[in-house]
């Protein structure tokens, strides 16, 4: 995989360098655009695929874990009960709405609706990957949902950095709530927030962490729902096997929480904190470079007009819902 990893790192370094001359666009957006262009023109070799996919997934997990050194319990306290209520309502209403329009408007099968709902409500492809085996979704259902949700995230990546500050011009917390409550993948949340400012990155990540922490709950409920639906269809009454919830929470969430507790109790050296921020920032660029390199034109075409419309309606609903809830709760 080293060739693909090396290529992704080179694209990331090039994006960092170009960002000095295009600071308004930022290294993250440049990495994404550069990755899409190169991944569909010069860098299409099959031997790059495994390393690019690795670069898209794993470095950002380390970056997320290190974010625990940058926040404390006092920072989370700043979100208050409003933050928890906001995220719970966002996730619940998103899942129900996405599954409902999938059935009524876009006529997709139930499992695809569940994958789309969980992917948009929680953390994109990671949530879809966690839910798919639990509801016995097919590879085609999984791939289509991942492609659609990924493309939706790309749209939000470019829209929200302009829309958020325009709607909430004097509050980094509320801009962070908008981004952290709507954008699908963790890496895209960091990339989107980075296009606003570093304070928004911190708040958006906290809101996103609340969503990711609830991933285990979503997987559990989706699994139980799918099993009940299957039993009803087959007329069976067998007992649903228990699910080990702790295995559904990603390792980087545990690491994030541990480092958060440590930074809340102990004052960490500034050099250590700044180093963690630098690593997190660069790994965010690597993540978006990987996303771009891995986002092929055939993936976009493979989603079809129906699923692209499904994804577009979903993100419009999410953004509208987020703005409404923020105004009501805050």
PDB file of C-alpha atoms in Angstrom, residues 69-251:
ATOM      1  CA  UNK A  69      -5.605  17.241  23.905  1.00  0.00           C
ATOM      2  CA  UNK A  70      -7.093  20.469  22.577  1.00  0.00           C
ATOM      3  CA  UNK A  71     -10.405  20.410  24.435  1.00  0.00           C
ATOM      4  CA  UNK A  72     -11.409  20.030  28.076  1.00  0.00           C
ATOM      5  CA  UNK A  73     -14.561  19.277  30.017  1.00  0.00           C
ATOM      6  CA  UNK A  74     -14.988  23.022  30.342  1.00  0.00           C
ATOM      7  CA  UNK A  75     -15.210  23.254  26.555  1.00  0.00           C
ATOM      8  CA  UNK A  76     -17.884  20.556  26.444  1.00  0.00           C
ATOM      9  CA  UNK A  77     -19.690  22.295  29.278  1.00  0.00           C
ATOM     10  CA  UNK A  78     -19.921  25.329  27.006  1.00  0.00           C
ATOM     11  CA  UNK A  79     -22.194  23.262  24.724  1.00  0.00           C
ATOM     12  CA  UNK A  80     -24.545  22.605  27.655  1.00  0.00           C
ATOM     13  CA  UNK A  81     -27.809  20.696  27.586  1.00  0.00           C
ATOM     14  CA  UNK A  82     -28.715  22.601  24.439  1.00  0.00           C
ATOM     15  CA  UNK A  83     -25.919  20.886  22.525  1.00  0.00           C
ATOM     16  CA  UNK A  84     -27.007  17.397  23.585  1.00  0.00           C
ATOM     17  CA  UNK A  85     -30.687  18.123  22.872  1.00  0.00           C
ATOM     18  CA  UNK A  86     -29.791  19.622  19.494  1.00  0.00           C
ATOM     19  CA  UNK A  87     -27.761  16.597  18.363  1.00  0.00           C
ATOM     20  CA  UNK A  88     -30.302  14.030  19.599  1.00  0.00           C
ATOM     21  CA  UNK A  89     -33.137  15.826  17.789  1.00  0.00           C
ATOM     22  CA  UNK A  90     -31.037  16.274  14.636  1.00  0.00           C
ATOM     23  CA  UNK A  91     -30.104  12.600  14.463  1.00  0.00           C
ATOM     24  CA  UNK A  92     -33.574  11.271  15.262  1.00  0.00           C
ATOM     25  CA  UNK A  93     -35.434  13.527  12.845  1.00  0.00           C
ATOM     26  CA  UNK A  94     -32.848  12.972  10.090  1.00  0.00           C
ATOM     27  CA  UNK A  95     -33.145   9.184  10.280  1.00  0.00           C
ATOM     28  CA  UNK A  96     -36.945   9.211  10.228  1.00  0.00           C
ATOM     29  CA  UNK A  97     -37.138  11.779   7.433  1.00  0.00           C
ATOM     30  CA  UNK A  98     -34.529  10.081   5.228  1.00  0.00           C
ATOM     31  CA  UNK A  99     -36.163   6.670   5.587  1.00  0.00           C
ATOM     32  CA  UNK A 100     -39.598   8.179   4.947  1.00  0.00           C
ATOM     33  CA  UNK A 101     -38.702  10.063   1.745  1.00  0.00           C
ATOM     34  CA  UNK A 102     -36.709   7.042   0.592  1.00  0.00           C
ATOM     35  CA  UNK A 103     -39.848   4.931   0.755  1.00  0.00           C
ATOM     36  CA  UNK A 104     -42.454   7.476  -0.346  1.00  0.00           C
ATOM     37  CA  UNK A 105     -40.629   9.798  -2.758  1.00  0.00           C
ATOM     38  CA  UNK A 106     -37.610   7.948  -4.167  1.00  0.00           C
ATOM     39  CA  UNK A 107     -38.972   4.382  -3.937  1.00  0.00           C
ATOM     40  CA  UNK A 108     -35.751   2.824  -2.622  1.00  0.00           C
ATOM     41  CA  UNK A 109     -35.712  -0.424  -0.669  1.00  0.00           C
ATOM     42  CA  UNK A 110     -35.926  -0.350   3.123  1.00  0.00           C
ATOM     43  CA  UNK A 111     -32.307  -1.338   3.777  1.00  0.00           C
ATOM     44  CA  UNK A 112     -30.988   1.380   1.465  1.00  0.00           C
ATOM     45  CA  UNK A 113     -33.132   3.879   3.347  1.00  0.00           C
ATOM     46  CA  UNK A 114     -31.687   2.674   6.647  1.00  0.00           C
ATOM     47  CA  UNK A 115     -28.130   3.016   5.322  1.00  0.00           C
ATOM     48  CA  UNK A 116     -28.828   6.504   3.984  1.00  0.00           C
ATOM     49  CA  UNK A 117     -30.458   7.522   7.259  1.00  0.00           C
ATOM     50  CA  UNK A 118     -27.622   6.273   9.433  1.00  0.00           C
ATOM     51  CA  UNK A 119     -24.920   7.627   7.120  1.00  0.00           C
ATOM     52  CA  UNK A 120     -26.372  11.129   7.078  1.00  0.00           C
ATOM     53  CA  UNK A 121     -27.349  11.167  10.757  1.00  0.00           C
ATOM     54  CA  UNK A 122     -24.085   9.857  12.220  1.00  0.00           C
ATOM     55  CA  UNK A 123     -20.760   9.733  10.393  1.00  0.00           C
ATOM     56  CA  UNK A 124     -21.069   8.941   6.714  1.00  0.00           C
ATOM     57  CA  UNK A 125     -19.369   5.866   5.306  1.00  0.00           C
ATOM     58  CA  UNK A 126     -18.210   4.725   8.761  1.00  0.00           C
ATOM     59  CA  UNK A 127     -21.800   4.514   9.989  1.00  0.00           C
ATOM     60  CA  UNK A 128     -22.896   2.783   6.787  1.00  0.00           C
ATOM     61  CA  UNK A 129     -20.062   0.262   7.167  1.00  0.00           C
ATOM     62  CA  UNK A 130     -21.158  -0.418  10.766  1.00  0.00           C
ATOM     63  CA  UNK A 131     -24.872  -0.696  10.007  1.00  0.00           C
ATOM     64  CA  UNK A 132     -24.688  -2.673   6.715  1.00  0.00           C
ATOM     65  CA  UNK A 133     -23.696  -6.079   8.156  1.00  0.00           C
ATOM     66  CA  UNK A 134     -26.117  -5.716  11.065  1.00  0.00           C
ATOM     67  CA  UNK A 135     -29.105  -5.273   8.722  1.00  0.00           C
ATOM     68  CA  UNK A 136     -27.699  -7.724   6.138  1.00  0.00           C
ATOM     69  CA  UNK A 137     -27.464  -5.123   3.375  1.00  0.00           C
ATOM     70  CA  UNK A 138     -25.902  -6.158   0.071  1.00  0.00           C
ATOM     71  CA  UNK A 139     -22.612  -4.796  -1.267  1.00  0.00           C
ATOM     72  CA  UNK A 140     -24.468  -2.849  -3.955  1.00  0.00           C
ATOM     73  CA  UNK A 141     -26.745  -1.251  -1.360  1.00  0.00           C
ATOM     74  CA  UNK A 142     -23.743  -0.344   0.765  1.00  0.00           C
ATOM     75  CA  UNK A 143     -21.663   1.071  -2.109  1.00  0.00           C
ATOM     76  CA  UNK A 144     -24.533   3.143  -3.484  1.00  0.00           C
ATOM     77  CA  UNK A 145     -25.280   4.616  -0.059  1.00  0.00           C
ATOM     78  CA  UNK A 146     -21.600   5.409   0.569  1.00  0.00           C
ATOM     79  CA  UNK A 147     -21.240   7.106  -2.821  1.00  0.00           C
ATOM     80  CA  UNK A 148     -24.376   9.188  -2.325  1.00  0.00           C
ATOM     81  CA  UNK A 149     -23.525  10.242   1.226  1.00  0.00           C
ATOM     82  CA  UNK A 150     -19.922  11.058   0.248  1.00  0.00           C
ATOM     83  CA  UNK A 151     -21.079  13.284  -2.601  1.00  0.00           C
ATOM     84  CA  UNK A 152     -23.549  15.021  -0.268  1.00  0.00           C
ATOM     85  CA  UNK A 153     -20.692  15.690   2.135  1.00  0.00           C
ATOM     86  CA  UNK A 154     -18.656  17.260  -0.652  1.00  0.00           C
ATOM     87  CA  UNK A 155     -21.535  19.652  -1.422  1.00  0.00           C
ATOM     88  CA  UNK A 156     -21.784  20.676   2.245  1.00  0.00           C
ATOM     89  CA  UNK A 157     -18.006  21.102   2.367  1.00  0.00           C
ATOM     90  CA  UNK A 158     -18.259  23.972  -0.088  1.00  0.00           C
ATOM     91  CA  UNK A 159     -21.631  25.420   0.953  1.00  0.00           C
ATOM     92  CA  UNK A 160     -21.487  25.587   4.753  1.00  0.00           C
ATOM     93  CA  UNK A 161     -18.250  27.629   5.167  1.00  0.00           C
ATOM     94  CA  UNK A 162     -20.061  30.486   3.413  1.00  0.00           C
ATOM     95  CA  UNK A 163     -23.589  29.808   4.680  1.00  0.00           C
ATOM     96  CA  UNK A 164     -22.727  29.313   8.371  1.00  0.00           C
ATOM     97  CA  UNK A 165     -21.016  32.681   9.032  1.00  0.00           C
ATOM     98  CA  UNK A 166     -23.711  34.419   6.961  1.00  0.00           C
ATOM     99  CA  UNK A 167     -26.524  33.038   9.147  1.00  0.00           C
ATOM    100  CA  UNK A 168     -24.640  33.204  12.476  1.00  0.00           C
ATOM    101  CA  UNK A 169     -22.113  36.020  11.858  1.00  0.00           C
ATOM    102  CA  UNK A 170     -21.023  36.559  15.453  1.00  0.00           C
ATOM    103  CA  UNK A 171     -20.981  33.048  16.948  1.00  0.00           C
ATOM    104  CA  UNK A 172     -18.343  30.389  16.310  1.00  0.00           C
ATOM    105  CA  UNK A 173     -20.319  28.057  18.587  1.00  0.00           C
ATOM    106  CA  UNK A 174     -23.435  28.189  16.420  1.00  0.00           C
ATOM    107  CA  UNK A 175     -21.480  27.888  13.167  1.00  0.00           C
ATOM    108  CA  UNK A 176     -19.785  24.853  14.730  1.00  0.00           C
ATOM    109  CA  UNK A 177     -23.207  23.484  15.671  1.00  0.00           C
ATOM    110  CA  UNK A 178     -24.419  23.858  12.077  1.00  0.00           C
ATOM    111  CA  UNK A 179     -21.365  22.132  10.605  1.00  0.00           C
ATOM    112  CA  UNK A 180     -20.923  19.523  13.328  1.00  0.00           C
ATOM    113  CA  UNK A 181     -24.618  18.650  13.263  1.00  0.00           C
ATOM    114  CA  UNK A 182     -25.000  18.180   9.505  1.00  0.00           C
ATOM    115  CA  UNK A 183     -21.779  17.205   7.701  1.00  0.00           C
ATOM    116  CA  UNK A 184     -21.502  13.430   7.379  1.00  0.00           C
ATOM    117  CA  UNK A 185     -17.947  12.178   7.916  1.00  0.00           C
ATOM    118  CA  UNK A 186     -15.642  13.290  10.723  1.00  0.00           C
ATOM    119  CA  UNK A 187     -12.904  14.253   8.285  1.00  0.00           C
ATOM    120  CA  UNK A 188     -15.292  16.376   6.239  1.00  0.00           C
ATOM    121  CA  UNK A 189     -16.488  18.111   9.417  1.00  0.00           C
ATOM    122  CA  UNK A 190     -12.927  19.111  10.256  1.00  0.00           C
ATOM    123  CA  UNK A 191     -12.236  20.113   6.654  1.00  0.00           C
ATOM    124  CA  UNK A 192     -15.430  22.174   6.402  1.00  0.00           C
ATOM    125  CA  UNK A 193     -14.871  23.906   9.748  1.00  0.00           C
ATOM    126  CA  UNK A 194     -11.247  24.614   8.821  1.00  0.00           C
ATOM    127  CA  UNK A 195     -12.496  26.764   5.960  1.00  0.00           C
ATOM    128  CA  UNK A 196     -14.088  29.083   8.556  1.00  0.00           C
ATOM    129  CA  UNK A 197     -11.592  29.324  11.438  1.00  0.00           C
ATOM    130  CA  UNK A 198      -9.807  27.234  14.065  1.00  0.00           C
ATOM    131  CA  UNK A 199     -12.361  27.984  16.796  1.00  0.00           C
ATOM    132  CA  UNK A 200     -15.161  26.580  14.647  1.00  0.00           C
ATOM    133  CA  UNK A 201     -13.075  23.419  14.159  1.00  0.00           C
ATOM    134  CA  UNK A 202     -13.088  22.838  17.921  1.00  0.00           C
ATOM    135  CA  UNK A 203     -16.809  23.382  18.380  1.00  0.00           C
ATOM    136  CA  UNK A 204     -17.833  21.506  15.230  1.00  0.00           C
ATOM    137  CA  UNK A 205     -15.712  18.549  16.311  1.00  0.00           C
ATOM    138  CA  UNK A 206     -17.400  18.433  19.718  1.00  0.00           C
ATOM    139  CA  UNK A 207     -20.856  18.389  18.148  1.00  0.00           C
ATOM    140  CA  UNK A 208     -19.652  15.726  15.740  1.00  0.00           C
ATOM    141  CA  UNK A 209     -18.210  13.677  18.609  1.00  0.00           C
ATOM    142  CA  UNK A 210     -21.656  13.582  20.212  1.00  0.00           C
ATOM    143  CA  UNK A 211     -23.001  12.120  16.967  1.00  0.00           C
ATOM    144  CA  UNK A 212     -20.208   9.552  16.655  1.00  0.00           C
ATOM    145  CA  UNK A 213     -20.574   8.495  20.294  1.00  0.00           C
ATOM    146  CA  UNK A 214     -24.239   7.745  19.533  1.00  0.00           C
ATOM    147  CA  UNK A 215     -23.216   5.515  16.607  1.00  0.00           C
ATOM    148  CA  UNK A 216     -23.501   2.423  18.787  1.00  0.00           C
ATOM    149  CA  UNK A 217     -27.085   3.333  19.680  1.00  0.00           C
ATOM    150  CA  UNK A 218     -28.015   3.836  16.014  1.00  0.00           C
ATOM    151  CA  UNK A 219     -26.440   0.516  14.963  1.00  0.00           C
ATOM    152  CA  UNK A 220     -28.202  -1.282  17.797  1.00  0.00           C
ATOM    153  CA  UNK A 221     -31.610   0.185  16.906  1.00  0.00           C
ATOM    154  CA  UNK A 222     -31.138  -0.400  13.170  1.00  0.00           C
ATOM    155  CA  UNK A 223     -30.136  -4.011  13.808  1.00  0.00           C
ATOM    156  CA  UNK A 224     -33.112  -4.678  16.025  1.00  0.00           C
ATOM    157  CA  UNK A 225     -35.475  -3.007  13.546  1.00  0.00           C
ATOM    158  CA  UNK A 226     -34.127  -5.065  10.642  1.00  0.00           C
ATOM    159  CA  UNK A 227     -34.391  -8.283  12.623  1.00  0.00           C
ATOM    160  CA  UNK A 228     -37.969  -7.559  13.679  1.00  0.00           C
ATOM    161  CA  UNK A 229     -38.886  -6.724  10.078  1.00  0.00           C
ATOM    162  CA  UNK A 230     -37.307  -9.942   8.850  1.00  0.00           C
ATOM    163  CA  UNK A 231     -39.065 -12.010  11.511  1.00  0.00           C
ATOM    164  CA  UNK A 232     -42.413 -10.471  10.616  1.00  0.00           C
ATOM    165  CA  UNK A 233     -41.814 -11.194   6.936  1.00  0.00           C
ATOM    166  CA  UNK A 234     -40.932 -14.826   7.656  1.00  0.00           C
ATOM    167  CA  UNK A 235     -43.473 -15.273  10.423  1.00  0.00           C
ATOM    168  CA  UNK A 236     -40.764 -16.250  12.910  1.00  0.00           C
ATOM    169  CA  UNK A 237     -40.591 -15.560  16.659  1.00  0.00           C
ATOM    170  CA  UNK A 238     -36.988 -16.487  17.416  1.00  0.00           C
ATOM    171  CA  UNK A 239     -35.057 -14.519  20.030  1.00  0.00           C
ATOM    172  CA  UNK A 240     -32.897 -11.643  18.786  1.00  0.00           C
ATOM    173  CA  UNK A 241     -29.260 -12.266  19.831  1.00  0.00           C
ATOM    174  CA  UNK A 242     -27.621  -9.614  22.048  1.00  0.00           C
ATOM    175  CA  UNK A 243     -25.228  -7.104  20.496  1.00  0.00           C
ATOM    176  CA  UNK A 244     -21.999  -6.079  22.238  1.00  0.00           C
ATOM    177  CA  UNK A 245     -22.476  -2.322  22.108  1.00  0.00           C
ATOM    178  CA  UNK A 246     -18.965  -1.452  23.316  1.00  0.00           C
ATOM    179  CA  UNK A 247     -17.504  -3.020  20.169  1.00  0.00           C
ATOM    180  CA  UNK A 248     -19.490  -0.641  17.976  1.00  0.00           C
ATOM    181  CA  UNK A 249     -17.764   2.506  19.328  1.00  0.00           C
ATOM    182  CA  UNK A 250     -14.579   3.272  17.303  1.00  0.00           C
ATOM    183  CA  UNK A 251     -11.243   3.160  19.143  1.00  0.00           C
TER     184      UNK A 251
END
